[in-house]
XYZ file of C-alpha atoms in Angstrom:
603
model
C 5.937 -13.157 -32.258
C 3.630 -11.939 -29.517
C 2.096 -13.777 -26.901
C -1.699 -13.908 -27.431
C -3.458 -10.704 -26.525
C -4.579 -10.427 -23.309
C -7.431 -7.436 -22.103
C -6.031 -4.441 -20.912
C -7.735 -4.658 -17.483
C -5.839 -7.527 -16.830
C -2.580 -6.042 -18.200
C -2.931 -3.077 -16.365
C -4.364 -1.781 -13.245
C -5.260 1.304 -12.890
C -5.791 2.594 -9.402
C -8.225 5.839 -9.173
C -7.227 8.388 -6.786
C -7.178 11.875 -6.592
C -3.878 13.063 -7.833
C -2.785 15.411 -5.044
C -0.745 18.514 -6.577
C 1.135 20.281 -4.737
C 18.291 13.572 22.738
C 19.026 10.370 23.369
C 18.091 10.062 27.321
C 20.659 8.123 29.482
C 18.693 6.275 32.232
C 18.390 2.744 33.540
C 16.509 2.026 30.021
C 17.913 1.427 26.862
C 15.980 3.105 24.241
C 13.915 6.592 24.345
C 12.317 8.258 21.951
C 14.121 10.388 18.729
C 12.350 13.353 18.884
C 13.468 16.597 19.557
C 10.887 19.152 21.875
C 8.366 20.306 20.777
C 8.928 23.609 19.261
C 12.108 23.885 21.074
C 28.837 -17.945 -10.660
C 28.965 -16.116 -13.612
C 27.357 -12.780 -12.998
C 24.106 -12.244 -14.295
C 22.371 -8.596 -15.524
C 18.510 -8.354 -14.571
C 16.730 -4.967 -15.137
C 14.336 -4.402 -12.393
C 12.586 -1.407 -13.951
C 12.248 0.852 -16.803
C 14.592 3.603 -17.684
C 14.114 6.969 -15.941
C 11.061 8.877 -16.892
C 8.498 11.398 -15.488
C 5.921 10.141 -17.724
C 4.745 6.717 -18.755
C 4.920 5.597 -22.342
C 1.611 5.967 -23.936
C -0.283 3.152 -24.197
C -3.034 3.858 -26.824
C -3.160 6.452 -29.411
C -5.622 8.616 -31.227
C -5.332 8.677 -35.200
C -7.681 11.591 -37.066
C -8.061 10.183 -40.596
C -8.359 12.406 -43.801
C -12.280 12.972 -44.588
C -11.095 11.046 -48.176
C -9.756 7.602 -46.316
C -11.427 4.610 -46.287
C -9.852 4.324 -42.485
C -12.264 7.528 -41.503
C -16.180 6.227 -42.028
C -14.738 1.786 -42.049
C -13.825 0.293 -38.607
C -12.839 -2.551 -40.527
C -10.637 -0.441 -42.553
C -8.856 1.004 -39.401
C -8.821 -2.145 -37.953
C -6.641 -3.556 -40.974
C -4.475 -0.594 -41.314
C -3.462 -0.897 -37.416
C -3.050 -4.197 -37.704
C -0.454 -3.055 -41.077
C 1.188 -0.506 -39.331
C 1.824 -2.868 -36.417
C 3.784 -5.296 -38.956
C 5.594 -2.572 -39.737
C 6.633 -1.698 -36.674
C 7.124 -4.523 -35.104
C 4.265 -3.915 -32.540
C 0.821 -5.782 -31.915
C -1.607 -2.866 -32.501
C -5.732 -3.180 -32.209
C -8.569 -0.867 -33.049
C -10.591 -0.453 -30.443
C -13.608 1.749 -31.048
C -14.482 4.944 -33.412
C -14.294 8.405 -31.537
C -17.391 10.256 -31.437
C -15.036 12.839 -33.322
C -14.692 10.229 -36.077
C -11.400 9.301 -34.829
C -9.602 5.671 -34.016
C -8.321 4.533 -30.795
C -5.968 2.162 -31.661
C -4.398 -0.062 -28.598
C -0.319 -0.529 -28.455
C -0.712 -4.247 -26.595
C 1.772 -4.856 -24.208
C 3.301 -1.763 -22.568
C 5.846 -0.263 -25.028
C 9.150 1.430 -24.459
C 9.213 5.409 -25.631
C 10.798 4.581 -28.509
C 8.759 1.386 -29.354
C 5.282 4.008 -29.328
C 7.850 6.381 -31.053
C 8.174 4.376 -34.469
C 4.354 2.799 -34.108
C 3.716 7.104 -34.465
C 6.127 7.517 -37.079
C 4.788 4.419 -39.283
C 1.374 6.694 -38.917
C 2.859 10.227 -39.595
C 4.352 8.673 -42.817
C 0.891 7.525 -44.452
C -0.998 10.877 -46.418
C -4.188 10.004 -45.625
C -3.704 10.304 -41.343
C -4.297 13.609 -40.749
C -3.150 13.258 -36.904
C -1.723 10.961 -34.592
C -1.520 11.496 -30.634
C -1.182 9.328 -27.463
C -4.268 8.848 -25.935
C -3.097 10.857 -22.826
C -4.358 9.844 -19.246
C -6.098 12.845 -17.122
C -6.365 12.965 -13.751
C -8.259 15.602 -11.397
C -6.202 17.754 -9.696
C -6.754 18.989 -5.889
C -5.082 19.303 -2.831
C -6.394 16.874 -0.084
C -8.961 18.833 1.660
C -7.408 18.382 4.973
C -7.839 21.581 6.756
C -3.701 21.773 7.985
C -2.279 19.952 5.162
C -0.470 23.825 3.826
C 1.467 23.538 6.945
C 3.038 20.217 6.015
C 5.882 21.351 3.886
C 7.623 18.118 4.701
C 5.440 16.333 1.881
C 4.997 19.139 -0.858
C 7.635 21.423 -0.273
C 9.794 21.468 -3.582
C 12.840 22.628 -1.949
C 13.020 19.989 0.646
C 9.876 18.444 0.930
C 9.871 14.362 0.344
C 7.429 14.600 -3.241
C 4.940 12.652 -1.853
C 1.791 14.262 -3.765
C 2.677 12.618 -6.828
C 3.246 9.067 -5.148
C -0.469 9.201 -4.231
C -0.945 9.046 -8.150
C 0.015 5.298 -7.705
C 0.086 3.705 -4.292
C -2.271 5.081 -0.734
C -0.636 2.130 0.854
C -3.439 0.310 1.013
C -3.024 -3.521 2.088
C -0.428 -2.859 3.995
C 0.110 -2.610 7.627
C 3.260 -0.725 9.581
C 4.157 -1.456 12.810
C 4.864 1.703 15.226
C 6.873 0.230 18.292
C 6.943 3.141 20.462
C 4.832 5.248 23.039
C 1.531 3.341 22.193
C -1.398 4.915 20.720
C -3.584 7.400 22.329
C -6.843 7.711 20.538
C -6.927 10.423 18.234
C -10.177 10.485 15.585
C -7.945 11.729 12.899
C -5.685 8.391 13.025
C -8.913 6.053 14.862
C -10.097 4.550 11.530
C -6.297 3.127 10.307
C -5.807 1.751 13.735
C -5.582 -1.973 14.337
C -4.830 -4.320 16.713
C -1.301 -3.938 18.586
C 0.091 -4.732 22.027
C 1.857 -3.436 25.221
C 5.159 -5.314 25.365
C 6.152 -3.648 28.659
C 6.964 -5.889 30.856
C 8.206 -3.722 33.995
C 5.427 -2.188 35.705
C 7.665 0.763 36.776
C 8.141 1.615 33.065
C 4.810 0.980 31.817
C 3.021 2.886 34.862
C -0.563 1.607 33.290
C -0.786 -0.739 36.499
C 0.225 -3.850 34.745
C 2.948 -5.747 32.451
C 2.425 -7.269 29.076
C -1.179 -7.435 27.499
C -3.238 -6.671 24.138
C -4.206 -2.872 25.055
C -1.353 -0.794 23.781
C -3.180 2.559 24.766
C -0.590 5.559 25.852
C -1.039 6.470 29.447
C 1.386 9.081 29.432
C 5.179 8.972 29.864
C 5.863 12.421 31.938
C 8.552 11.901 34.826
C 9.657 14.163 37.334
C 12.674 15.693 37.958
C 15.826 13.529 38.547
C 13.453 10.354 38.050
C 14.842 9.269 35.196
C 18.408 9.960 36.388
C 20.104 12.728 38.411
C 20.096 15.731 36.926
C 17.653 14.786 34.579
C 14.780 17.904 34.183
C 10.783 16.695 34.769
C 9.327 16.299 31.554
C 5.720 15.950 30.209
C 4.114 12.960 27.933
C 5.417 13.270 24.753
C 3.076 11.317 23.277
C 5.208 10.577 21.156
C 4.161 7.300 19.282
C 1.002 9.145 18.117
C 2.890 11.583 16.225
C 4.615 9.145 14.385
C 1.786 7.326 13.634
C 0.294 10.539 12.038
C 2.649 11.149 9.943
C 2.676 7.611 8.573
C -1.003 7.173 8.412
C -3.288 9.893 9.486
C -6.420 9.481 7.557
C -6.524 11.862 4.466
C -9.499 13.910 2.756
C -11.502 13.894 5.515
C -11.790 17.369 5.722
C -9.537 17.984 8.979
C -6.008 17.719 10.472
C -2.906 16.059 8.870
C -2.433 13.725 5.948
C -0.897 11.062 6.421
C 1.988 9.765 3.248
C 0.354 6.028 3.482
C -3.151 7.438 4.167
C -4.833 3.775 3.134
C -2.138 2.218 5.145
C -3.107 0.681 8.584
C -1.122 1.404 12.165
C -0.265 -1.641 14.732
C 0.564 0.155 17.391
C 3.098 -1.888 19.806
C 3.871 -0.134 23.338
C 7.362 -0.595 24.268
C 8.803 2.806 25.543
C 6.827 4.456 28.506
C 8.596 6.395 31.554
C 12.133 6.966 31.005
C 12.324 4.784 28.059
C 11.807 1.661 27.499
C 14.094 -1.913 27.114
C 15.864 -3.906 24.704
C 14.137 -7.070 25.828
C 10.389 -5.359 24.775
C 11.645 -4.061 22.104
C 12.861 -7.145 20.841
C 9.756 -9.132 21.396
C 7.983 -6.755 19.812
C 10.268 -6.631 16.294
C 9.685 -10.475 16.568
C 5.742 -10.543 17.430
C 4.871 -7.234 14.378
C 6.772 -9.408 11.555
C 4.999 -12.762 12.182
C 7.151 -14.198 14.850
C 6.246 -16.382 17.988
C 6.746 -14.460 21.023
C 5.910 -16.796 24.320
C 2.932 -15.730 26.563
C 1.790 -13.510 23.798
C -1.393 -14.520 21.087
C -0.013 -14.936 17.506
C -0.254 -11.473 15.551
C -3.649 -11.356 13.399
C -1.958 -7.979 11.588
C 1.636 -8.754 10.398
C 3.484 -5.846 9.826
C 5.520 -5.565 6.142
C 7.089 -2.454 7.740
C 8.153 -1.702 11.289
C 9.093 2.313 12.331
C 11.354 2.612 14.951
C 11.337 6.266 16.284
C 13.843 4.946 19.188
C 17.480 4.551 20.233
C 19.870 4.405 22.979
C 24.012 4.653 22.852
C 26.053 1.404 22.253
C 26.340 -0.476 18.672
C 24.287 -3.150 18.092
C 23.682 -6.022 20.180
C 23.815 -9.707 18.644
C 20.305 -9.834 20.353
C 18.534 -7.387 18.721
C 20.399 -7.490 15.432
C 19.122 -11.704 15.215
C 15.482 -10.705 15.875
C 15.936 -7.692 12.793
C 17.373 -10.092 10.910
C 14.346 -12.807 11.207
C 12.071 -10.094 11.350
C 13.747 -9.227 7.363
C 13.823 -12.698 6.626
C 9.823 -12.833 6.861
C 9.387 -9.937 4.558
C 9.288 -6.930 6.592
C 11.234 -3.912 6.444
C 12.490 -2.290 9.432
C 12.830 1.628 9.512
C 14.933 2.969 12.514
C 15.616 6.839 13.500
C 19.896 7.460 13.221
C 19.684 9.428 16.651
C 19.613 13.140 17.906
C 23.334 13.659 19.348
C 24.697 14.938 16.613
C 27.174 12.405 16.323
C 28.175 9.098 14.428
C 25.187 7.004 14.618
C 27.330 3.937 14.427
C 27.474 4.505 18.064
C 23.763 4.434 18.548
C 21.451 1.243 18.270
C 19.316 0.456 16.181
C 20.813 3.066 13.914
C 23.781 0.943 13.329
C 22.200 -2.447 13.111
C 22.412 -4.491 9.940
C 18.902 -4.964 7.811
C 17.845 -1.977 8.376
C 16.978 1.147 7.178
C 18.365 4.291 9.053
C 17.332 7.424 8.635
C 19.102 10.880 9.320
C 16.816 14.060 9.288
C 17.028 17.650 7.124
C 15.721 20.422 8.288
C 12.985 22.969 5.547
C 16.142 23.527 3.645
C 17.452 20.754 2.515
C 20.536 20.334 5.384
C 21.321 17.990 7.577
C 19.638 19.248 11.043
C 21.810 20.251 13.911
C 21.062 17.774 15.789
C 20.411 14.581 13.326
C 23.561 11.883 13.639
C 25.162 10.759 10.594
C 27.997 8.850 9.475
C 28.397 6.046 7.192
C 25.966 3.295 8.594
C 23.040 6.381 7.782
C 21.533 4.964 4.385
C 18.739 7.596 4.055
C 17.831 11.360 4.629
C 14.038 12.405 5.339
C 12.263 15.611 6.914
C 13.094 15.799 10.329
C 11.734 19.834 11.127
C 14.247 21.903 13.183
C 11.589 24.158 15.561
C 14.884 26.454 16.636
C 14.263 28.156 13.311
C 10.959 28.584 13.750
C 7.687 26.430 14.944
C 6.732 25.855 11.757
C 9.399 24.582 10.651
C 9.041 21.362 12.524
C 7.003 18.279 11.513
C 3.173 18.618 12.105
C 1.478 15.351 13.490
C -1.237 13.944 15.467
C -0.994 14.521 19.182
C -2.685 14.820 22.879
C -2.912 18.096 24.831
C -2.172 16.226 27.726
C 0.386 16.905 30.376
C 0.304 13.793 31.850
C -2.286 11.632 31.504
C -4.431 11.734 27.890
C -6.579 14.836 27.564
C -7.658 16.561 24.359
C -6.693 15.525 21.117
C -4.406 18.014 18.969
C -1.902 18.443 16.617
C 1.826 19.625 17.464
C 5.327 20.229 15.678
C 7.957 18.294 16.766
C 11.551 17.845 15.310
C 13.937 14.732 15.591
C 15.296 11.959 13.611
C 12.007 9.929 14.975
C 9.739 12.760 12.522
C 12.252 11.560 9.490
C 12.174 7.981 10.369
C 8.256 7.452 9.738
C 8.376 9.735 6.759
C 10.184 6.840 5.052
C 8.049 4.191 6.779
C 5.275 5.875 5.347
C 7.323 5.496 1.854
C 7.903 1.524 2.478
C 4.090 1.385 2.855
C 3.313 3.348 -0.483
C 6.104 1.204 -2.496
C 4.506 -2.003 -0.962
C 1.313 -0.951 -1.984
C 2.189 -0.389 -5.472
C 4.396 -3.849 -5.862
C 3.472 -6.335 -2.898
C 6.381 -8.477 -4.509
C 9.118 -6.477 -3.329
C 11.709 -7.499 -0.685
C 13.150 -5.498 1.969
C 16.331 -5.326 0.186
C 14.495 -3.813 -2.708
C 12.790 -1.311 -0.921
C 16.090 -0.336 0.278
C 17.744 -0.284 -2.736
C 14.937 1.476 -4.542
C 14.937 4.521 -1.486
C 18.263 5.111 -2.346
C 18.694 4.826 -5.838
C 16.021 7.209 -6.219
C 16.775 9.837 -3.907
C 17.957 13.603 -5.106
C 21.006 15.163 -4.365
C 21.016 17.168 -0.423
C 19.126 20.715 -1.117
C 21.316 21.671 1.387
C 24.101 20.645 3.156
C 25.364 17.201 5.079
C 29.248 17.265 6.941
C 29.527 13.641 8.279
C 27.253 11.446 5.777
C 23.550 11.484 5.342
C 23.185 8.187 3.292
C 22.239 8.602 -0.623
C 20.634 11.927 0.014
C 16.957 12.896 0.343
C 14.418 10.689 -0.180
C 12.101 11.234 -3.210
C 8.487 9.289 -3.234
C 7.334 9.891 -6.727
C 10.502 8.578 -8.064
C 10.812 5.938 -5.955
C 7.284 4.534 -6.169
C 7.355 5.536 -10.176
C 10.291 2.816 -10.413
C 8.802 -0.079 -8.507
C 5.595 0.256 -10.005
C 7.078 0.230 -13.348
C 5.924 3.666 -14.369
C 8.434 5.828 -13.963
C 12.167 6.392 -11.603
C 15.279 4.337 -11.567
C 14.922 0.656 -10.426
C 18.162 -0.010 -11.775
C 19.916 -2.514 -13.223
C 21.240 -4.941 -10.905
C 24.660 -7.534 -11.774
C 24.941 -10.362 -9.596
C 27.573 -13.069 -8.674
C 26.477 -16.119 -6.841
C 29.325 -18.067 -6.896
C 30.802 -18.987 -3.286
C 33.926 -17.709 -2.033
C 35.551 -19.711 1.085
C 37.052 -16.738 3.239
C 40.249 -18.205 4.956
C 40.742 -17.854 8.794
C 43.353 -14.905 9.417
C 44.258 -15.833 5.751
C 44.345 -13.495 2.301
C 42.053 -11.445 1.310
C 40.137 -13.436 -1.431
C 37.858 -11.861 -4.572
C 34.726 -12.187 -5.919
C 34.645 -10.881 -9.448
C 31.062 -9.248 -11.439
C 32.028 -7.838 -14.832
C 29.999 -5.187 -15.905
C 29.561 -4.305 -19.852
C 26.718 -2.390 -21.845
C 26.472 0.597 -19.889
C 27.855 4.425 -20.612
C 29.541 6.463 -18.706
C 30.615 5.997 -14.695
C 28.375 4.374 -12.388
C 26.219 6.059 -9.813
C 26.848 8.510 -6.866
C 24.192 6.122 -4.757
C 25.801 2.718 -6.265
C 24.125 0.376 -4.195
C 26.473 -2.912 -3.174
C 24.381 -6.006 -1.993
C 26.615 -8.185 0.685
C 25.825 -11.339 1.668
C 28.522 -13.430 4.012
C 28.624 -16.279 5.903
C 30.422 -15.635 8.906
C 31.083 -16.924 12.784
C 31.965 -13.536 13.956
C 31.559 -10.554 11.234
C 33.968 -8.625 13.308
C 36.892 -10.207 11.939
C 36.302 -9.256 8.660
C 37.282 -6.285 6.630
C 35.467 -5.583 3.092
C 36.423 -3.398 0.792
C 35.081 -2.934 -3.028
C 37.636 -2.929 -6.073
C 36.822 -0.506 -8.893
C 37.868 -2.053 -12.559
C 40.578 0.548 -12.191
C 41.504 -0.857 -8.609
C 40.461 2.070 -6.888
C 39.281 0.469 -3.611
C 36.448 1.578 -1.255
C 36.107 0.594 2.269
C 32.411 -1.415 2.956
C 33.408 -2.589 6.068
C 36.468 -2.549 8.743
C 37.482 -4.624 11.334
C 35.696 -4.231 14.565
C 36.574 -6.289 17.960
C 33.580 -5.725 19.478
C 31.240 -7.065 16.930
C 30.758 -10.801 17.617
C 28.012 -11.215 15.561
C 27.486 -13.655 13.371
C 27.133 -12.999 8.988
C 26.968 -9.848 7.045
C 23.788 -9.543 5.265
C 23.423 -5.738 4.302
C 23.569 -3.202 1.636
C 26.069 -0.733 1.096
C 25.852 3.076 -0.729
C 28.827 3.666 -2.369
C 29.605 6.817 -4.369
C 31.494 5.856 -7.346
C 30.900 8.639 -9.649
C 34.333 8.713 -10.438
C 34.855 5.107 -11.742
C 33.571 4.082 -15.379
C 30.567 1.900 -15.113
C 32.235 -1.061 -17.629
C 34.719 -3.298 -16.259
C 34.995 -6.260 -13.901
C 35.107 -5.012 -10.058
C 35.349 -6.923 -7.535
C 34.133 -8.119 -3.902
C 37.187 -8.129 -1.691
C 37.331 -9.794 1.948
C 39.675 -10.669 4.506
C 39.570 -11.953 7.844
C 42.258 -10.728 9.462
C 41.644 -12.464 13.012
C 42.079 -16.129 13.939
C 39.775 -19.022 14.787
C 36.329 -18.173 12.735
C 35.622 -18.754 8.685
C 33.099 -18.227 6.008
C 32.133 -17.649 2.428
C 30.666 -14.753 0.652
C 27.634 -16.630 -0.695
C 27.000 -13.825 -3.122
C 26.656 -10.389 -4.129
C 25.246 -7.798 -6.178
C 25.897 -4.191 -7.668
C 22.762 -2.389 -8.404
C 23.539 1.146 -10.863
């Protein structure tokens, strides 16, 4: 039986837009700015969303009577033969009103799989006196945002490499949501002015801010040119980059107002956070700020009236990550926020960089227009995500078009630039966080990770070293947490604690798997939560049902951190989906213990 019918504005929301078609720097700081120049238990099953699909189920239809029927000139008539069909079905169907073609709409109720509005059709189609029977289909206009540069942005339309975003904007603008952009600061730019809110200026030495002063609540972008050999000898002069704006553009830049860029979360808002100014900027600010943008207490600093649920991080130095700024990511997730972070531009394993190797977070390689890993995006195995990056040495255009500052040193006119860089891919998928947020304000950062991955496509192009679960796809992705369309997956969980012995055997932590067809995913995502004293001693590896083994996590020294809280992209296209696999950990150093609290394998 049915749970009482409820009206369809409150089962449904529907929200009315205009469908849119279509070098790491060493120096005596720690962190510069990713962009390249300037055109230079028992286990338990939960589904989390509907099955794939580009289109939703239909959730009324249209029946044409036969002139003879009783059902064409009686509403009560058409109300009672819904009402019959429904029985017959299965379904809870309602007349609504009479066409003004003589028609009924008839309501399904609650939203119906395919194949539920499939035999609700067929139970019509089989009585002589319907003439017709069609979903009652929903129309949207269709235009391009009339921003006057928004053709150059391939990055978001492009269907060979572009990120799909047009057809996200169907569903989410990312409004109610606020990113944080700790970087550069903000210089004021009308085409970003009206989605800017509050932020601060963590920069504490007065030598790296150059704005005359430390920390304080105006986060405005002086400039960050240098001179030669300032920054280091040998080191060339360099200009203001500017480079926070840009990322903020691309994130949020207002949309159909008739100039400049759009931005992917155009209804989003931008807290910009200063951190990085001449020659970089330190991991002390940059912690502080992570804290202060997700909600966190930061001493000598006014609580945060605009809590961030997503911080960009368009910044990186060498060196893996540090316990300290790994524990303020990880409080920073455990408030709600998800934190984006650039993989680096050395063209090397980004588990060498920080924060691209940093737990709880969300790193992001870069592609260049066709679809391949740029030449100068890191990879490697901690990379969970690939997004438009540009590559200018192909051409100008083909670099990432954002809001900017015709300013050589200090702010001048305001313009818009290509750049290239892991820092251009990193906000694209900021900008994504904010648009999935938007459309479910439930999800977790874990989710939001999950969902980014097990919805990207397949590389256009090509990726030697490891660029995460491929490209990043926001229709899909914001189809499947708003329940209208993509792969949410079905997630299996095991929550039953696991002591892990100190220098002992590897121990096991079993989830069987049944129901499913075929092998599991090329993107299989495996949730890890551990308890731990110092994750370094531990090696984790996941068991297929066939025991074919794959390597999560190895040994590592160096890493004295405590806990491993993260999720893991594993491509087991090979392995059959059914079966019981298995969690296996072993800590394989003495004087530190813990338990595997639980996991979770999301196909």
């Amino acid at each position: 039986m049915r749970t009482p019918r409820t009206s369809r504005a409150a089962r449904r929301k529907l929200i009315s837009v205009a469908a849119i078609s279509a070098t790491l720097l060493s120096g005596t700081a720690t962190a510069v700015a990713l962009a390249g120049p300037a055109a230079a238990g028992t286990p338990s099953a939960e589904a989390a969303a509907p099955a794939a699909s580009t289109a939703a189920p239909a959730e009324r239809l249209i029946v044409g009577y036969k002139s003879t029927a009783a059902e064409a000139k009686s509403n009560s008539a058409a109300s009672a033969d819904a009402e019959a069909k429904g029985r017959e079905a299965g379904e809870d169907l309602d007349f609504q009103r009479r066409l003004g073609t003589g028609a009924a709409l008839v309501d399904l109720g609650d939203r119906l799989s395919k194949a539920e509005v499939a035999d609700v059709i067929a139970e019509y189609e089989a009585d002589p006196q319907v003439a017709y029977v069609v979903p009652d289909r929903l129309n949207k206009p269709l235009a391009d945002p009339n921003d006057t540069e928004y053709s150059k942005q391939w990055d978001l339309f492009e269907a060979t490499a572009g990120m799909r975003v047009p057809g996200a904007w169907d569903i989410a603008t990312g409004s109610g949501v606020t990113v944080a952009v700790i970087d550069t600061g903000y210089v004021t730019h009308s085409d970003l002015a009206a989605n800017i809110v509050a932020g601060y200026d963590f920069i504490s030495d007065t030598a790296v801010s150059v704005d005359g002063n430390g920390r304080d609540s105006n986060p405005a972008d002086p400039g960050d040119w240098y001179a030669a050999n300032e920054c280091g000898a040998g080191v060339p002069a360099s200009d203001s980059s500017w480079h926070g704006t840009h990322v903020a553009g691309t994130i949020a830049a207002v949309t159909n107002n008739s100039k400049g860029v759009a931005g992917i979360a155009y209804n989003a808002k931008i807290s910009p956070l200063r951190v990085l100014g001449k020659c970089g900027g330190y991991d002390s600010d940059i912690i502080d700020a992570i804290t202060w943008a997700s909600g966190g207490t930061v001493s000598g600093v006014p609580a945060n009236t605009n809590v961030a649920k997503v911080i960009n991080m368009s910044l990186g130095g060498s060196g893996s990550c540090t316990s300290a700024t790994q524990s303020a990511i990880n409080a920073a997730v455990n408030r709600g926020t998800t934190v984006v972070v650039a993989a680096g531009n050395s063209n090397a394993n980004a588990a060498n960089y920080s924060p691209a190797s940093c737990n709880n977070v969300i790193s992001v390689a870069a592609t260049n227009r066709s679809g391949s890993k740029a030449s100068y995006s890191n990879y490697g195995s901690v990379v969970d995500i690939a997004a438009p990056g540009g590559q200018t040495s192909t051409g100008t255009a083909n670099g990432i078009l954002s809001t900017l500052n015709s300013g050589a040193q200090g702010p001048s006119t305001e313009s818009y630039e290509y750049y290239q860089g892991t820092s251009m891919a990193a906000p694209h998928i900021a900008g994504l966080a904010a648009l999935m947020k938007s459309a479910n304000s439930s999800l977790t950062p874990a989710q939001i990770e999950s969902a980014i991955k097990s919805n990207a496509r397949a590389l256009p192009g090509t990726c030697t070293g490891g660029c995460g679960a491929g490209l990043a796809d926001a229709t899909k992705t914001v189809q499947a947490v708003s329940g209208s369309g993509g792969t949410g997956g079905t997630t299996y969980t095991s929550t039953a604690a696991v002591s892990i012995p100190d220098a002992g055997s590897a121990v096991e932590s079993p989830i069987t798997v049944s129901g499913r067809t075929g092998n599991a995913p090329s993107a299989l995502q495996v949730g890890v939560d551990i308890t731990h004293t110092y994750r370094g001693d531990l090696v984790i590896d996941l068991v297929a049902p066939d025991g074919s083994t794959y390597r999560l996590k190895s040994s590592s020294s160096s890493d004295s951190a405590d806990n491993v809280s993260t999720t893991y992209t594993v491509n087991a296209s090979s392995e059959t989906a059914n079966g019981t696999w298995k969690l296996r950990v072993q800590d394989v150093a003495a004087q530190d213990t813990g338990t595997i609290n639980s996991w979770k394998l999301t196909f």
